[in-house]
Amino acid sequence: QVQLVESGGGLVQAGGSLRLSCAASGRTFSVSVMGWFRQAPGKEREFVTAISWSGGSTHYADSVKGRFTISRDNAKNTMYLQMNSLKPEDTAVYYCAADPQSMGSPRYWGQGTQVTVSS
């Protein structure tokens, strides 16, 4: 099993920045791919970004390209999401996810952290 705990959410004005963290524990060696998803009120959960074990491969949803940056520190078993130029439409609960193979259907999920962007 792998446990994921997000932190760093909060309230920020439009144009501002936040940095989310996801700390992993347990059988962390079993998860290769990590990523972030988000769910806004009344909407389905959507993919935001993913990163490979080495960090050499990343993928972003079109809606966040150029504004969000995903990274990971395997020595600390921690993944990060730097969010810049935030928009009100970025308001959502952000979930950390991990899987041995891909973000298509992640096996492990965090509990989520709220990000609210005010206009």
PDB file of C-alpha atoms in Angstrom:
ATOM      1  CA  GLN A   1       0.000   0.000   0.000  1.00  0.00           C
ATOM      2  CA  VAL A   2       0.954   3.604  -0.598  1.00  0.00           C
ATOM      3  CA  GLN A   3      -0.371   6.537   1.389  1.00  0.00           C
ATOM      4  CA  LEU A   4      -0.526  10.009  -0.121  1.00  0.00           C
ATOM      5  CA  VAL A   5      -1.011  13.233   1.815  1.00  0.00           C
ATOM      6  CA  GLU A   6      -1.479  16.591   0.102  1.00  0.00           C
ATOM      7  CA  SER A   7      -0.748  19.982   1.608  1.00  0.00           C
ATOM      8  CA  GLY A   8      -0.385  23.571   0.523  1.00  0.00           C
ATOM      9  CA  GLY A   9      -3.877  24.436  -0.585  1.00  0.00           C
ATOM     10  CA  GLY A  10      -5.572  27.670   0.365  1.00  0.00           C
ATOM     11  CA  LEU A  11      -7.158  30.895  -0.785  1.00  0.00           C
ATOM     12  CA  VAL A  12      -5.337  33.116  -3.275  1.00  0.00           C
ATOM     13  CA  GLN A  13      -6.252  36.018  -5.498  1.00  0.00           C
ATOM     14  CA  ALA A  14      -6.342  35.670  -9.255  1.00  0.00           C
ATOM     15  CA  GLY A  15      -2.855  36.018 -10.690  1.00  0.00           C
ATOM     16  CA  GLY A  16      -1.286  34.632  -7.549  1.00  0.00           C
ATOM     17  CA  SER A  17       0.660  31.450  -6.896  1.00  0.00           C
ATOM     18  CA  LEU A  18       0.438  28.374  -4.708  1.00  0.00           C
ATOM     19  CA  ARG A  19       2.638  25.343  -4.261  1.00  0.00           C
ATOM     20  CA  LEU A  20       1.065  22.016  -3.463  1.00  0.00           C
ATOM     21  CA  SER A  21       2.973  19.102  -1.977  1.00  0.00           C
ATOM     22  CA  CYS A  22       2.184  15.398  -1.931  1.00  0.00           C
ATOM     23  CA  ALA A  23       4.053  13.256   0.561  1.00  0.00           C
ATOM     24  CA  ALA A  24       4.110   9.536  -0.144  1.00  0.00           C
ATOM     25  CA  SER A  25       4.719   6.763   2.366  1.00  0.00           C
ATOM     26  CA  GLY A  26       4.563   3.000   2.423  1.00  0.00           C
ATOM     27  CA  ARG A  27       5.600   0.957  -0.612  1.00  0.00           C
ATOM     28  CA  THR A  28       6.703   4.026  -2.539  1.00  0.00           C
ATOM     29  CA  PHE A  29       9.111   2.002  -4.653  1.00  0.00           C
ATOM     30  CA  SER A  30       6.058   0.395  -6.273  1.00  0.00           C
ATOM     31  CA  VAL A  31       4.755   3.598  -7.816  1.00  0.00           C
ATOM     32  CA  SER A  32       6.428   4.936 -10.910  1.00  0.00           C
ATOM     33  CA  VAL A  33       4.033   7.575 -12.143  1.00  0.00           C
ATOM     34  CA  MET A  34       2.582  10.328 -10.010  1.00  0.00           C
ATOM     35  CA  GLY A  35       0.228  13.114 -10.866  1.00  0.00           C
ATOM     36  CA  TRP A  36      -2.432  15.620  -9.912  1.00  0.00           C
ATOM     37  CA  PHE A  37      -6.129  15.679 -10.613  1.00  0.00           C
ATOM     38  CA  ARG A  38      -8.732  18.229  -9.622  1.00  0.00           C
ATOM     39  CA  GLN A  39     -12.458  18.383  -9.112  1.00  0.00           C
ATOM     40  CA  ALA A  40     -14.418  21.598  -9.208  1.00  0.00           C
ATOM     41  CA  PRO A  41     -17.884  21.889  -7.647  1.00  0.00           C
ATOM     42  CA  GLY A  42     -20.482  20.184  -9.797  1.00  0.00           C
ATOM     43  CA  LYS A  43     -17.885  18.834 -12.222  1.00  0.00           C
ATOM     44  CA  GLU A  44     -16.146  15.529 -12.747  1.00  0.00           C
ATOM     45  CA  ARG A  45     -12.607  14.934 -11.594  1.00  0.00           C
ATOM     46  CA  GLU A  46     -10.129  15.882 -14.322  1.00  0.00           C
ATOM     47  CA  PHE A  47      -6.483  15.198 -15.068  1.00  0.00           C
ATOM     48  CA  VAL A  48      -4.095  18.090 -14.443  1.00  0.00           C
ATOM     49  CA  THR A  49      -0.543  16.795 -14.799  1.00  0.00           C
ATOM     50  CA  ALA A  50       1.683  13.730 -14.419  1.00  0.00           C
ATOM     51  CA  ILE A  51       5.366  12.974 -13.975  1.00  0.00           C
ATOM     52  CA  SER A  52       7.499   9.897 -14.497  1.00  0.00           C
ATOM     53  CA  TRP A  53       9.742   8.334 -11.858  1.00  0.00           C
ATOM     54  CA  SER A  54      12.842  10.114 -13.118  1.00  0.00           C
ATOM     55  CA  GLY A  55      11.033  13.374 -13.689  1.00  0.00           C
ATOM     56  CA  GLY A  56      12.192  13.311 -17.270  1.00  0.00           C
ATOM     57  CA  SER A  57       8.697  12.961 -18.677  1.00  0.00           C
ATOM     58  CA  THR A  58       5.820  15.261 -17.791  1.00  0.00           C
ATOM     59  CA  HIS A  59       2.344  15.815 -19.197  1.00  0.00           C
ATOM     60  CA  TYR A  60      -0.051  18.687 -18.682  1.00  0.00           C
ATOM     61  CA  ALA A  61      -3.671  19.401 -19.421  1.00  0.00           C
ATOM     62  CA  ASP A  62      -4.008  22.180 -21.980  1.00  0.00           C
ATOM     63  CA  SER A  63      -5.762  24.340 -19.415  1.00  0.00           C
ATOM     64  CA  VAL A  64      -2.683  24.551 -17.186  1.00  0.00           C
ATOM     65  CA  LYS A  65       0.201  24.428 -19.679  1.00  0.00           C
ATOM     66  CA  GLY A  66       2.641  27.250 -19.152  1.00  0.00           C
ATOM     67  CA  ARG A  67       1.215  28.068 -15.712  1.00  0.00           C
ATOM     68  CA  PHE A  68       1.650  24.892 -13.651  1.00  0.00           C
ATOM     69  CA  THR A  69       4.863  22.919 -13.109  1.00  0.00           C
ATOM     70  CA  ILE A  70       5.052  19.418 -11.668  1.00  0.00           C
ATOM     71  CA  SER A  71       8.187  18.067 -10.022  1.00  0.00           C
ATOM     72  CA  ARG A  72       9.221  15.330  -7.621  1.00  0.00           C
ATOM     73  CA  ASP A  73      11.984  14.609  -5.129  1.00  0.00           C
ATOM     74  CA  ASN A  74      12.275  10.846  -4.816  1.00  0.00           C
ATOM     75  CA  ALA A  75      14.753  11.136  -1.938  1.00  0.00           C
ATOM     76  CA  LYS A  76      11.992  12.844   0.051  1.00  0.00           C
ATOM     77  CA  ASN A  77       9.146  10.780  -1.468  1.00  0.00           C
ATOM     78  CA  THR A  78       7.444  14.055  -2.285  1.00  0.00           C
ATOM     79  CA  MET A  79       5.821  15.484  -5.388  1.00  0.00           C
ATOM     80  CA  TYR A  80       5.100  19.161  -5.954  1.00  0.00           C
ATOM     81  CA  LEU A  81       2.779  21.277  -8.061  1.00  0.00           C
ATOM     82  CA  GLN A  82       3.804  24.892  -8.558  1.00  0.00           C
ATOM     83  CA  MET A  83       0.785  26.856  -9.708  1.00  0.00           C
ATOM     84  CA  ASN A  84       1.322  30.344 -11.109  1.00  0.00           C
ATOM     85  CA  SER A  85      -0.989  32.873 -12.740  1.00  0.00           C
ATOM     86  CA  LEU A  86      -3.932  31.265 -11.028  1.00  0.00           C
ATOM     87  CA  LYS A  87      -7.406  31.871 -12.383  1.00  0.00           C
ATOM     88  CA  PRO A  88     -10.812  31.564 -10.688  1.00  0.00           C
ATOM     89  CA  GLU A  89     -11.497  28.536 -12.899  1.00  0.00           C
ATOM     90  CA  ASP A  90      -8.598  26.757 -11.187  1.00  0.00           C
ATOM     91  CA  THR A  91     -10.695  26.600  -8.030  1.00  0.00           C
ATOM     92  CA  ALA A  92     -11.104  22.943  -7.112  1.00  0.00           C
ATOM     93  CA  VAL A  93     -10.090  20.194  -4.756  1.00  0.00           C
ATOM     94  CA  TYR A  94      -6.705  18.977  -5.924  1.00  0.00           C
ATOM     95  CA  TYR A  95      -5.868  15.301  -5.536  1.00  0.00           C
ATOM     96  CA  CYS A  96      -2.503  13.623  -5.610  1.00  0.00           C
ATOM     97  CA  ALA A  97      -2.402  10.263  -7.383  1.00  0.00           C
ATOM     98  CA  ALA A  98       0.129   7.491  -7.915  1.00  0.00           C
ATOM     99  CA  ASP A  99       0.307   4.287  -9.894  1.00  0.00           C
ATOM    100  CA  PRO A 100       2.871   1.714 -10.955  1.00  0.00           C
ATOM    101  CA  GLN A 101       2.203   2.368 -14.632  1.00  0.00           C
ATOM    102  CA  SER A 102       0.075   5.333 -15.647  1.00  0.00           C
ATOM    103  CA  MET A 103      -2.436   8.000 -14.671  1.00  0.00           C
ATOM    104  CA  GLY A 104      -5.151   6.347 -16.731  1.00  0.00           C
ATOM    105  CA  SER A 105      -6.682   4.848 -13.609  1.00  0.00           C
ATOM    106  CA  PRO A 106      -4.454   5.583 -10.609  1.00  0.00           C
ATOM    107  CA  ARG A 107      -4.355   2.980  -7.892  1.00  0.00           C
ATOM    108  CA  TYR A 108      -3.585   5.359  -5.039  1.00  0.00           C
ATOM    109  CA  TRP A 109      -5.181   8.666  -4.119  1.00  0.00           C
ATOM    110  CA  GLY A 110      -4.708  11.339  -1.513  1.00  0.00           C
ATOM    111  CA  GLN A 111      -7.545  12.905   0.414  1.00  0.00           C
ATOM    112  CA  GLY A 112      -7.418  16.182  -1.513  1.00  0.00           C
ATOM    113  CA  THR A 113      -6.600  19.784  -0.714  1.00  0.00           C
ATOM    114  CA  GLN A 114      -8.812  22.773  -1.489  1.00  0.00           C
ATOM    115  CA  VAL A 115      -7.549  25.530  -3.762  1.00  0.00           C
ATOM    116  CA  THR A 116      -9.723  28.617  -4.048  1.00  0.00           C
ATOM    117  CA  VAL A 117      -8.880  31.458  -6.415  1.00  0.00           C
ATOM    118  CA  SER A 118     -10.801  34.674  -5.896  1.00  0.00           C
ATOM    119  CA  SER A 119     -11.432  37.161  -8.679  1.00  0.00           C
TER     120      SER A 119
END
